[in-house]
PDB file of N, CA and C in Angstrom:
ATOM      1  N   GLY U   1     106.114 -48.580  50.635  1.00 74.00           N
ATOM      2  CA  GLY U   1     105.899 -48.602  49.451  1.00 74.00           C
ATOM      3  C   GLY U   1     103.744 -48.517  50.080  1.00 74.00           C
ATOM      4  N   GLN U   2     103.283 -49.467  49.698  1.00 77.00           N
ATOM      5  CA  GLN U   2     101.363 -49.182  49.518  1.00 77.00           C
ATOM      6  C   GLN U   2     100.764 -48.743  51.065  1.00 77.00           C
ATOM      7  N   THR U   3     101.467 -48.859  52.187  1.00 83.00           N
ATOM      8  CA  THR U   3     100.587 -49.258  53.899  1.00 83.00           C
ATOM      9  C   THR U   3     101.239 -46.773  52.896  1.00 83.00           C
ATOM     10  N   SER U   4     102.311 -46.586  52.979  1.00 88.00           N
ATOM     11  CA  SER U   4     102.387 -45.234  52.663  1.00 88.00           C
ATOM     12  C   SER U   4     101.592 -44.460  51.894  1.00 88.00           C
ATOM     13  N   LEU U   5     101.545 -45.487  50.598  1.00 87.00           N
ATOM     14  CA  LEU U   5     100.681 -44.920  48.973  1.00 87.00           C
ATOM     15  C   LEU U   5      99.170 -44.876  50.025  1.00 87.00           C
ATOM     16  N   ARG U   6      98.913 -45.858  50.381  1.00 89.00           N
ATOM     17  CA  ARG U   6      97.686 -45.791  51.619  1.00 89.00           C
ATOM     18  C   ARG U   6      97.013 -44.118  52.456  1.00 89.00           C
ATOM     19  N   SER U   7      97.948 -44.376  53.636  1.00 92.00           N
ATOM     20  CA  SER U   7      98.453 -43.127  54.426  1.00 92.00           C
ATOM     21  C   SER U   7      97.882 -41.738  53.719  1.00 92.00           C
ATOM     22  N   ALA U   8      99.000 -41.528  52.473  1.00 93.00           N
ATOM     23  CA  ALA U   8      98.985 -40.325  51.942  1.00 93.00           C
ATOM     24  C   ALA U   8      97.822 -40.203  51.067  1.00 93.00           C
ATOM     25  N   LEU U   9      96.841 -41.129  50.417  1.00 93.00           N
ATOM     26  CA  LEU U   9      95.010 -40.277  50.132  1.00 93.00           C
ATOM     27  C   LEU U   9      94.119 -40.647  50.720  1.00 93.00           C
ATOM     28  N   THR U  10      94.479 -40.756  52.339  1.00 92.00           N
ATOM     29  CA  THR U  10      94.161 -41.397  52.712  1.00 92.00           C
ATOM     30  C   THR U  10      93.395 -39.997  53.686  1.00 92.00           C
ATOM     31  N   LEU U  11      95.115 -39.392  54.083  1.00 93.00           N
ATOM     32  CA  LEU U  11      95.169 -37.704  54.199  1.00 93.00           C
ATOM     33  C   LEU U  11      94.580 -37.006  53.576  1.00 93.00           C
ATOM     34  N   VAL U  12      94.416 -37.043  51.657  1.00 94.00           N
ATOM     35  CA  VAL U  12      93.312 -36.028  51.209  1.00 94.00           C
ATOM     36  C   VAL U  12      92.304 -35.634  51.239  1.00 94.00           C
ATOM     37  N   GLY U  13      92.336 -37.309  51.680  1.00 93.00           N
ATOM     38  CA  GLY U  13      90.956 -37.924  51.063  1.00 93.00           C
ATOM     39  C   GLY U  13      89.794 -37.498  52.163  1.00 93.00           C
ATOM     40  N   ALA U  14      90.397 -37.580  53.361  1.00 93.00           N
ATOM     41  CA  ALA U  14      89.555 -37.250  54.761  1.00 93.00           C
ATOM     42  C   ALA U  14      89.499 -35.649  54.161  1.00 93.00           C
ATOM     43  N   ALA U  15      90.201 -34.821  53.847  1.00 93.00           N
ATOM     44  CA  ALA U  15      89.683 -33.492  53.816  1.00 93.00           C
ATOM     45  C   ALA U  15      88.789 -33.010  52.497  1.00 93.00           C
ATOM     46  N   VAL U  16      89.035 -33.679  51.443  1.00 94.00           N
ATOM     47  CA  VAL U  16      88.329 -33.996  50.571  1.00 94.00           C
ATOM     48  C   VAL U  16      86.601 -34.587  50.888  1.00 94.00           C
ATOM     49  N   ILE U  17      87.028 -34.983  51.744  1.00 94.00           N
ATOM     50  CA  ILE U  17      85.645 -35.536  51.718  1.00 94.00           C
ATOM     51  C   ILE U  17      84.685 -35.416  52.716  1.00 94.00           C
ATOM     52  N   GLY U  18      85.058 -34.814  54.304  1.00 92.00           N
ATOM     53  CA  GLY U  18      84.791 -34.301  54.725  1.00 92.00           C
ATOM     54  C   GLY U  18      84.333 -32.866  54.397  1.00 92.00           C
ATOM     55  N   ARG U  19      84.909 -32.519  53.307  1.00 95.00           N
ATOM     56  CA  ARG U  19      85.124 -30.675  53.461  1.00 95.00           C
ATOM     57  C   ARG U  19      82.766 -30.818  52.067  1.00 95.00           C
ATOM     58  N   ALA U  20      83.281 -32.196  50.693  1.00 95.00           N
ATOM     59  CA  ALA U  20      82.002 -32.228  50.052  1.00 95.00           C
ATOM     60  C   ALA U  20      80.442 -32.928  51.065  1.00 95.00           C
ATOM     61  N   SER U  21      81.141 -33.352  52.066  1.00 94.00           N
ATOM     62  CA  SER U  21      79.956 -33.776  53.117  1.00 94.00           C
ATOM     63  C   SER U  21      79.443 -32.572  53.954  1.00 94.00           C
ATOM     64  N   ASP U  22      80.134 -31.698  53.990  1.00 93.00           N
ATOM     65  CA  ASP U  22      79.691 -30.357  54.881  1.00 93.00           C
ATOM     66  C   ASP U  22      79.454 -30.296  53.138  1.00 93.00           C
ATOM     67  N   ARG U  23      79.383 -29.360  52.982  1.00 95.00           N
ATOM     68  CA  ARG U  23      78.639 -28.699  51.507  1.00 95.00           C
ATOM     69  C   ARG U  23      77.535 -29.707  50.208  1.00 95.00           C
ATOM     70  N   VAL U  24      78.085 -30.840  50.517  1.00 95.00           N
ATOM     71  CA  VAL U  24      77.099 -31.519  49.896  1.00 95.00           C
ATOM     72  C   VAL U  24      76.100 -32.814  50.419  1.00 95.00           C
ATOM     73  N   GLY U  25      76.506 -32.708  52.291  1.00 94.00           N
ATOM     74  CA  GLY U  25      74.913 -33.704  52.206  1.00 94.00           C
ATOM     75  C   GLY U  25      76.359 -35.458  53.044  1.00 94.00           C
ATOM     76  N   ARG U  26      75.788 -36.091  54.252  1.00 94.00           N
ATOM     77  CA  ARG U  26      76.773 -36.612  54.488  1.00 94.00           C
ATOM     78  C   ARG U  26      76.136 -37.590  54.144  1.00 94.00           C
ATOM     79  N   VAL U  27      74.798 -38.605  52.747  1.00 95.00           N
ATOM     80  CA  VAL U  27      74.162 -39.882  52.851  1.00 95.00           C
ATOM     81  C   VAL U  27      75.453 -39.440  51.426  1.00 95.00           C
ATOM     82  N   PRO U  28      75.539 -38.628  50.438  1.00 96.00           N
ATOM     83  CA  PRO U  28      75.663 -39.049  49.694  1.00 96.00           C
ATOM     84  C   PRO U  28      76.808 -38.953  49.405  1.00 96.00           C
ATOM     85  N   MET U  29      77.690 -38.232  50.749  1.00 95.00           N
ATOM     86  CA  MET U  29      79.628 -38.828  50.833  1.00 95.00           C
ATOM     87  C   MET U  29      79.379 -41.003  50.920  1.00 95.00           C
ATOM     88  N   LEU U  30      78.694 -41.103  51.598  1.00 94.00           N
ATOM     89  CA  LEU U  30      78.482 -42.522  51.760  1.00 94.00           C
ATOM     90  C   LEU U  30      78.405 -43.050  51.158  1.00 94.00           C
ATOM     91  N   TRP U  31      77.583 -42.746  50.349  1.00 96.00           N
ATOM     92  CA  TRP U  31      76.842 -43.210  48.592  1.00 96.00           C
ATOM     93  C   TRP U  31      78.798 -43.059  47.644  1.00 96.00           C
ATOM     94  N   VAL U  32      79.031 -42.370  48.429  1.00 95.00           N
ATOM     95  CA  VAL U  32      80.920 -42.449  46.747  1.00 95.00           C
ATOM     96  C   VAL U  32      81.462 -42.782  47.848  1.00 95.00           C
ATOM     97  N   GLY U  33      81.565 -43.011  49.547  1.00 94.00           N
ATOM     98  CA  GLY U  33      82.695 -44.081  49.837  1.00 94.00           C
ATOM     99  C   GLY U  33      82.069 -45.512  49.995  1.00 94.00           C
ATOM    100  N   THR U  34      80.847 -46.670  49.508  1.00 95.00           N
ATOM    101  CA  THR U  34      80.401 -47.642  48.577  1.00 95.00           C
ATOM    102  C   THR U  34      80.322 -47.468  47.767  1.00 95.00           C
ATOM    103  N   ALA U  35      80.550 -46.446  47.040  1.00 96.00           N
ATOM    104  CA  ALA U  35      80.890 -47.084  45.316  1.00 96.00           C
ATOM    105  C   ALA U  35      82.779 -46.793  45.056  1.00 96.00           C
ATOM    106  N   ALA U  36      83.470 -46.405  45.740  1.00 95.00           N
ATOM    107  CA  ALA U  36      85.189 -46.623  46.274  1.00 95.00           C
ATOM    108  C   ALA U  36      85.235 -47.687  46.517  1.00 95.00           C
ATOM    109  N   SER U  37      84.331 -48.030  47.646  1.00 95.00           N
ATOM    110  CA  SER U  37      84.796 -49.614  48.007  1.00 95.00           C
ATOM    111  C   SER U  37      84.408 -50.524  47.320  1.00 95.00           C
ATOM    112  N   LEU U  38      83.479 -50.806  46.746  1.00 96.00           N
ATOM    113  CA  LEU U  38      83.524 -51.817  45.055  1.00 96.00           C
ATOM    114  C   LEU U  38      83.634 -51.364  43.868  1.00 96.00           C
ATOM    115  N   ALA U  39      84.330 -50.637  43.340  1.00 95.00           N
ATOM    116  CA  ALA U  39      85.727 -49.628  42.170  1.00 95.00           C
ATOM    117  C   ALA U  39      86.530 -50.437  42.629  1.00 95.00           C
ATOM    118  N   SER U  40      86.965 -50.581  43.696  1.00 95.00           N
ATOM    119  CA  SER U  40      88.491 -51.816  44.551  1.00 95.00           C
ATOM    120  C   SER U  40      88.796 -53.058  44.039  1.00 95.00           C
ATOM    121  N   ILE U  41      87.322 -52.946  44.691  1.00 95.00           N
ATOM    122  CA  ILE U  41      87.091 -54.901  44.633  1.00 95.00           C
ATOM    123  C   ILE U  41      86.656 -55.268  43.508  1.00 95.00           C
ATOM    124  N   VAL U  42      86.169 -54.356  42.250  1.00 95.00           N
ATOM    125  CA  VAL U  42      86.426 -54.535  41.089  1.00 95.00           C
ATOM    126  C   VAL U  42      87.304 -54.412  40.380  1.00 95.00           C
ATOM    127  N   ILE U  43      88.501 -53.248  40.587  1.00 95.00           N
ATOM    128  CA  ILE U  43      90.080 -53.162  39.862  1.00 95.00           C
ATOM    129  C   ILE U  43      90.848 -54.861  40.483  1.00 95.00           C
ATOM    130  N   SER U  44      90.405 -54.903  41.421  1.00 93.00           N
ATOM    131  CA  SER U  44      91.258 -56.022  42.345  1.00 93.00           C
ATOM    132  C   SER U  44      90.864 -57.964  41.751  1.00 93.00           C
ATOM    133  N   LEU U  45      88.830 -57.110  41.911  1.00 94.00           N
ATOM    134  CA  LEU U  45      89.065 -58.500  41.043  1.00 94.00           C
ATOM    135  C   LEU U  45      89.444 -58.638  39.315  1.00 94.00           C
ATOM    136  N   CYS U  46      89.189 -57.416  38.492  1.00 93.00           N
ATOM    137  CA  CYS U  46      89.521 -58.041  36.983  1.00 93.00           C
ATOM    138  C   CYS U  46      91.378 -58.023  36.728  1.00 93.00           C
ATOM    139  N   SER U  47      92.777 -57.749  38.186  1.00 91.00           N
ATOM    140  CA  SER U  47      93.451 -56.927  37.758  1.00 91.00           C
ATOM    141  C   SER U  47      94.258 -58.168  38.065  1.00 91.00           C
ATOM    142  N   ASP U  48      95.041 -58.079  37.050  1.00 90.00           N
ATOM    143  CA  ASP U  48      96.485 -60.172  37.699  1.00 90.00           C
ATOM    144  C   ASP U  48      97.387 -59.477  37.544  1.00 90.00           C
ATOM    145  N   SER U  49      98.580 -58.370  37.949  1.00 91.00           N
ATOM    146  CA  SER U  49      99.692 -57.890  38.545  1.00 91.00           C
ATOM    147  C   SER U  49      99.509 -56.718  38.897  1.00 91.00           C
ATOM    148  N   LEU U  50     100.438 -56.511  39.373  1.00 88.00           N
ATOM    149  CA  LEU U  50     101.593 -56.387  40.914  1.00 88.00           C
ATOM    150  C   LEU U  50     100.472 -54.443  40.711  1.00 88.00           C
ATOM    151  N   THR U  51     100.892 -54.230  38.790  1.00 89.00           N
ATOM    152  CA  THR U  51     100.167 -52.175  38.427  1.00 89.00           C
ATOM    153  C   THR U  51      98.401 -52.544  39.360  1.00 89.00           C
ATOM    154  N   GLY U  52      97.868 -53.150  38.868  1.00 89.00           N
ATOM    155  CA  GLY U  52      96.049 -53.709  39.250  1.00 89.00           C
ATOM    156  C   GLY U  52      96.663 -53.223  40.629  1.00 89.00           C
ATOM    157  N   MET U  53      97.417 -53.995  41.627  1.00 88.00           N
ATOM    158  CA  MET U  53      96.991 -54.627  43.277  1.00 88.00           C
ATOM    159  C   MET U  53      97.026 -52.528  43.375  1.00 88.00           C
ATOM    160  N   TRP U  54      97.845 -52.169  43.185  1.00 89.00           N
ATOM    161  CA  TRP U  54      98.936 -50.723  43.815  1.00 89.00           C
ATOM    162  C   TRP U  54      97.135 -49.538  43.410  1.00 89.00           C
ATOM    163  N   LEU U  55      96.384 -50.470  42.271  1.00 91.00           N
ATOM    164  CA  LEU U  55      95.399 -48.826  41.372  1.00 91.00           C
ATOM    165  C   LEU U  55      94.210 -49.508  42.007  1.00 91.00           C
ATOM    166  N   ALA U  56      93.886 -50.604  42.550  1.00 91.00           N
ATOM    167  CA  ALA U  56      93.062 -50.575  43.663  1.00 91.00           C
ATOM    168  C   ALA U  56      92.801 -50.675  45.021  1.00 91.00           C
ATOM    169  N   VAL U  57      94.023 -49.839  45.533  1.00 91.00           N
ATOM    170  CA  VAL U  57      94.610 -48.889  46.413  1.00 91.00           C
ATOM    171  C   VAL U  57      93.810 -47.352  46.734  1.00 91.00           C
ATOM    172  N   VAL U  58      93.917 -46.660  45.564  1.00 92.00           N
ATOM    173  CA  VAL U  58      92.870 -45.699  45.101  1.00 92.00           C
ATOM    174  C   VAL U  58      92.610 -45.338  45.395  1.00 92.00           C
ATOM    175  N   PRO U  59      90.816 -45.865  45.218  1.00 93.00           N
ATOM    176  CA  PRO U  59      89.476 -45.296  45.048  1.00 93.00           C
ATOM    177  C   PRO U  59      88.987 -45.379  46.524  1.00 93.00           C
ATOM    178  N   ALA U  60      89.884 -46.798  47.663  1.00 91.00           N
ATOM    179  CA  ALA U  60      89.222 -47.292  49.061  1.00 91.00           C
ATOM    180  C   ALA U  60      89.833 -45.899  49.688  1.00 91.00           C
ATOM    181  N   ALA U  61      90.952 -45.871  49.554  1.00 91.00           N
ATOM    182  CA  ALA U  61      91.992 -45.056  50.015  1.00 91.00           C
ATOM    183  C   ALA U  61      91.464 -43.535  50.282  1.00 91.00           C
ATOM    184  N   LEU U  62      91.149 -42.872  48.723  1.00 91.00           N
ATOM    185  CA  LEU U  62      90.639 -42.001  48.604  1.00 91.00           C
ATOM    186  C   LEU U  62      89.832 -41.773  48.828  1.00 91.00           C
ATOM    187  N   LEU U  63      88.907 -42.081  48.527  1.00 92.00           N
ATOM    188  CA  LEU U  63      87.324 -41.967  48.906  1.00 92.00           C
ATOM    189  C   LEU U  63      86.914 -42.778  50.237  1.00 92.00           C
ATOM    190  N   ASN U  64      87.276 -43.809  50.300  1.00 90.00           N
ATOM    191  CA  ASN U  64      87.052 -44.295  51.103  1.00 90.00           C
ATOM    192  C   ASN U  64      86.649 -44.073  52.968  1.00 90.00           C
ATOM    193  N   GLN U  65      85.635 -43.033  53.102  1.00 91.00           N
ATOM    194  CA  GLN U  65      86.512 -41.812  54.261  1.00 91.00           C
ATOM    195  C   GLN U  65      84.738 -42.092  55.354  1.00 91.00           C
ATOM    196  N   ASN U  66      83.538 -43.694  55.640  1.00 90.00           N
ATOM    197  CA  ASN U  66      82.936 -43.423  55.979  1.00 90.00           C
ATOM    198  C   ASN U  66      82.196 -44.037  57.595  1.00 90.00           C
ATOM    199  N   PHE U  67      83.786 -44.189  58.197  1.00 90.00           N
ATOM    200  CA  PHE U  67      83.801 -44.019  59.376  1.00 90.00           C
ATOM    201  C   PHE U  67      83.668 -42.589  60.073  1.00 90.00           C
ATOM    202  N   SER U  68      84.124 -41.646  59.281  1.00 91.00           N
ATOM    203  CA  SER U  68      84.291 -40.418  60.066  1.00 91.00           C
ATOM    204  C   SER U  68      82.923 -39.468  59.015  1.00 91.00           C
ATOM    205  N   VAL U  69      82.431 -39.703  58.213  1.00 93.00           N
ATOM    206  CA  VAL U  69      80.853 -39.398  57.735  1.00 93.00           C
ATOM    207  C   VAL U  69      79.796 -40.035  58.185  1.00 93.00           C
ATOM    208  N   CYS U  70      80.207 -41.044  58.997  1.00 91.00           N
ATOM    209  CA  CYS U  70      79.348 -41.508  59.750  1.00 91.00           C
ATOM    210  C   CYS U  70      79.066 -40.385  61.275  1.00 91.00           C
ATOM    211  N   LYS U  71      80.213 -40.838  61.799  1.00 91.00           N
ATOM    212  CA  LYS U  71      80.316 -40.514  62.594  1.00 91.00           C
ATOM    213  C   LYS U  71      79.774 -38.491  62.830  1.00 91.00           C
ATOM    214  N   ALA U  72      80.202 -37.868  61.753  1.00 92.00           N
ATOM    215  CA  ALA U  72      79.334 -36.806  61.699  1.00 92.00           C
ATOM    216  C   ALA U  72      77.816 -36.737  61.748  1.00 92.00           C
ATOM    217  N   LEU U  73      76.940 -37.410  60.883  1.00 92.00           N
ATOM    218  CA  LEU U  73      76.666 -38.101  60.605  1.00 92.00           C
ATOM    219  C   LEU U  73      75.394 -37.792  61.678  1.00 92.00           C
ATOM    220  N   PHE U  74      76.560 -39.394  62.687  1.00 90.00           N
ATOM    221  CA  PHE U  74      75.968 -39.404  64.383  1.00 90.00           C
ATOM    222  C   PHE U  74      75.567 -37.816  65.015  1.00 90.00           C
ATOM    223  N   SER U  75      76.651 -37.135  64.726  1.00 90.00           N
ATOM    224  CA  SER U  75      76.127 -35.757  65.607  1.00 90.00           C
ATOM    225  C   SER U  75      75.173 -35.031  64.804  1.00 90.00           C
ATOM    226  N   ASP U  76      75.086 -34.607  64.009  1.00 92.00           N
ATOM    227  CA  ASP U  76      74.207 -34.502  63.035  1.00 92.00           C
ATOM    228  C   ASP U  76      72.086 -34.510  63.792  1.00 92.00           C
ATOM    229  N   TYR U  77      72.553 -36.232  63.476  1.00 92.00           N
ATOM    230  CA  TYR U  77      71.883 -36.391  63.945  1.00 92.00           C
ATOM    231  C   TYR U  77      71.039 -35.486  65.904  1.00 92.00           C
ATOM    232  N   ILE U  78      71.792 -36.312  66.841  1.00 93.00           N
ATOM    233  CA  ILE U  78      72.004 -36.454  67.444  1.00 93.00           C
ATOM    234  C   ILE U  78      71.269 -34.656  67.986  1.00 93.00           C
ATOM    235  N   ASP U  79      71.624 -33.680  66.954  1.00 91.00           N
ATOM    236  CA  ASP U  79      71.855 -32.107  67.094  1.00 91.00           C
ATOM    237  C   ASP U  79      70.536 -32.078  67.049  1.00 91.00           C
ATOM    238  N   GLU U  80      69.881 -32.170  65.959  1.00 91.00           N
ATOM    239  CA  GLU U  80      68.390 -31.960  65.328  1.00 91.00           C
ATOM    240  C   GLU U  80      67.448 -32.318  66.575  1.00 91.00           C
ATOM    241  N   ALA U  81      67.917 -33.691  67.027  1.00 91.00           N
ATOM    242  CA  ALA U  81      67.040 -34.552  68.722  1.00 91.00           C
ATOM    243  C   ALA U  81      67.033 -33.368  69.530  1.00 91.00           C
ATOM    244  N   GLY U  82      67.723 -32.348  70.386  1.00 91.00           N
ATOM    245  CA  GLY U  82      68.164 -31.410  70.441  1.00 91.00           C
ATOM    246  C   GLY U  82      68.979 -32.175  72.210  1.00 91.00           C
ATOM    247  N   GLY U  83      70.239 -33.123  71.496  1.00 88.00           N
ATOM    248  CA  GLY U  83      70.385 -33.727  72.484  1.00 88.00           C
ATOM    249  C   GLY U  83      71.836 -33.160  72.670  1.00 88.00           C
ATOM    250  N   THR U  84      72.401 -33.493  74.806  1.00 90.00           N
ATOM    251  CA  THR U  84      73.353 -33.020  74.494  1.00 90.00           C
ATOM    252  C   THR U  84      75.005 -32.889  74.099  1.00 90.00           C
ATOM    253  N   ASP U  85      76.358 -33.232  74.658  1.00 90.00           N
ATOM    254  CA  ASP U  85      77.433 -33.316  74.295  1.00 90.00           C
ATOM    255  C   ASP U  85      77.476 -34.093  74.691  1.00 90.00           C
ATOM    256  N   ALA U  86      76.810 -35.071  75.756  1.00 92.00           N
ATOM    257  CA  ALA U  86      77.678 -35.813  76.663  1.00 92.00           C
ATOM    258  C   ALA U  86      76.738 -37.081  75.318  1.00 92.00           C
ATOM    259  N   ASP U  87      75.629 -36.640  75.158  1.00 91.00           N
ATOM    260  CA  ASP U  87      74.665 -38.137  73.817  1.00 91.00           C
ATOM    261  C   ASP U  87      75.706 -38.181  72.495  1.00 91.00           C
ATOM    262  N   LYS U  88      75.965 -36.671  72.158  1.00 90.00           N
ATOM    263  CA  LYS U  88      76.812 -37.571  71.071  1.00 90.00           C
ATOM    264  C   LYS U  88      78.214 -38.562  71.259  1.00 90.00           C
ATOM    265  N   ALA U  89      78.632 -37.960  72.464  1.00 91.00           N
ATOM    266  CA  ALA U  89      79.867 -38.819  72.761  1.00 91.00           C
ATOM    267  C   ALA U  89      79.353 -40.183  73.212  1.00 91.00           C
ATOM    268  N   GLY U  90      77.800 -40.648  73.827  1.00 92.00           N
ATOM    269  CA  GLY U  90      77.826 -42.071  73.799  1.00 92.00           C
ATOM    270  C   GLY U  90      77.474 -43.082  71.920  1.00 92.00           C
ATOM    271  N   ALA U  91      77.071 -41.709  71.481  1.00 90.00           N
ATOM    272  CA  ALA U  91      76.613 -42.990  69.770  1.00 90.00           C
ATOM    273  C   ALA U  91      78.080 -42.780  69.449  1.00 90.00           C
ATOM    274  N   VAL U  92      78.271 -42.425  69.266  1.00 90.00           N
ATOM    275  CA  VAL U  92      79.732 -41.974  68.217  1.00 90.00           C
ATOM    276  C   VAL U  92      80.829 -42.832  69.142  1.00 90.00           C
ATOM    277  N   GLY U  93      80.584 -42.739  70.612  1.00 92.00           N
ATOM    278  CA  GLY U  93      81.451 -43.927  71.353  1.00 92.00           C
ATOM    279  C   GLY U  93      80.554 -45.639  71.207  1.00 92.00           C
ATOM    280  N   LYS U  94      79.214 -45.174  70.378  1.00 92.00           N
ATOM    281  CA  LYS U  94      78.433 -46.642  70.630  1.00 92.00           C
ATOM    282  C   LYS U  94      78.841 -46.860  69.397  1.00 92.00           C
ATOM    283  N   LEU U  95      79.513 -46.171  68.144  1.00 90.00           N
ATOM    284  CA  LEU U  95      79.298 -46.626  66.556  1.00 90.00           C
ATOM    285  C   LEU U  95      81.203 -46.813  66.483  1.00 90.00           C
ATOM    286  N   GLY U  96      81.808 -46.406  67.464  1.00 91.00           N
ATOM    287  CA  GLY U  96      83.478 -47.340  67.542  1.00 91.00           C
ATOM    288  C   GLY U  96      83.316 -48.006  67.946  1.00 91.00           C
ATOM    289  N   MET U  97      82.512 -48.919  69.277  1.00 94.00           N
ATOM    290  CA  MET U  97      82.305 -50.144  69.950  1.00 94.00           C
ATOM    291  C   MET U  97      81.286 -51.294  68.440  1.00 94.00           C
ATOM    292  N   ALA U  98      80.367 -50.733  68.124  1.00 93.00           N
ATOM    293  CA  ALA U  98      79.975 -51.583  66.439  1.00 93.00           C
ATOM    294  C   ALA U  98      81.363 -51.902  65.524  1.00 93.00           C
ATOM    295  N   VAL U  99      82.636 -50.926  65.407  1.00 90.00           N
ATOM    296  CA  VAL U  99      82.814 -51.915  64.733  1.00 90.00           C
ATOM    297  C   VAL U  99      83.837 -51.836  64.703  1.00 90.00           C
ATOM    298  N   GLY U 100      83.975 -52.014  65.925  1.00 93.00           N
ATOM    299  CA  GLY U 100      85.341 -53.051  67.031  1.00 93.00           C
ATOM    300  C   GLY U 100      84.503 -54.454  67.016  1.00 93.00           C
ATOM    301  N   PHE U 101      83.548 -54.289  67.282  1.00 93.00           N
ATOM    302  CA  PHE U 101      83.032 -55.743  67.563  1.00 93.00           C
ATOM    303  C   PHE U 101      82.683 -56.285  66.341  1.00 93.00           C
ATOM    304  N   SER U 102      82.607 -55.962  64.962  1.00 92.00           N
ATOM    305  CA  SER U 102      82.585 -55.721  63.862  1.00 92.00           C
ATOM    306  C   SER U 102      83.955 -56.852  63.216  1.00 92.00           C
ATOM    307  N   PHE U 103      84.671 -56.440  63.699  1.00 90.00           N
ATOM    308  CA  PHE U 103      86.777 -56.706  63.911  1.00 90.00           C
ATOM    309  C   PHE U 103      87.102 -57.752  64.244  1.00 90.00           C
ATOM    310  N   MET U 104      86.207 -58.180  65.339  1.00 92.00           N
ATOM    311  CA  MET U 104      86.301 -59.101  66.005  1.00 92.00           C
ATOM    312  C   MET U 104      85.715 -60.524  65.365  1.00 92.00           C
ATOM    313  N   VAL U 105      84.546 -60.239  64.988  1.00 86.00           N
ATOM    314  CA  VAL U 105      83.455 -61.740  64.413  1.00 86.00           C
ATOM    315  C   VAL U 105      83.603 -61.456  62.878  1.00 86.00           C
TER     316      VAL U 105
END
């Protein structure tokens, strides 16, 4: 059902947003992801049917790849600063820890 739809859209969206972030830039793709989340929330709020619930999944699942884009952005920043692979791993690990902590809170 809806989990399969979300998984399929996330798979397609990851490739699309990944390529777009390489070409257009990481920060604009973070804004696209944020706008997609907002669109999903608005669709959910304005809908009172099962169809609306299904439609609300589409923008966020397809376009909200912010965690992956953030990891790539951290990697780019560390490359620019002359960091090592260990620095990249540490930064991405701390990002993952922050996300995990936010779920616990």
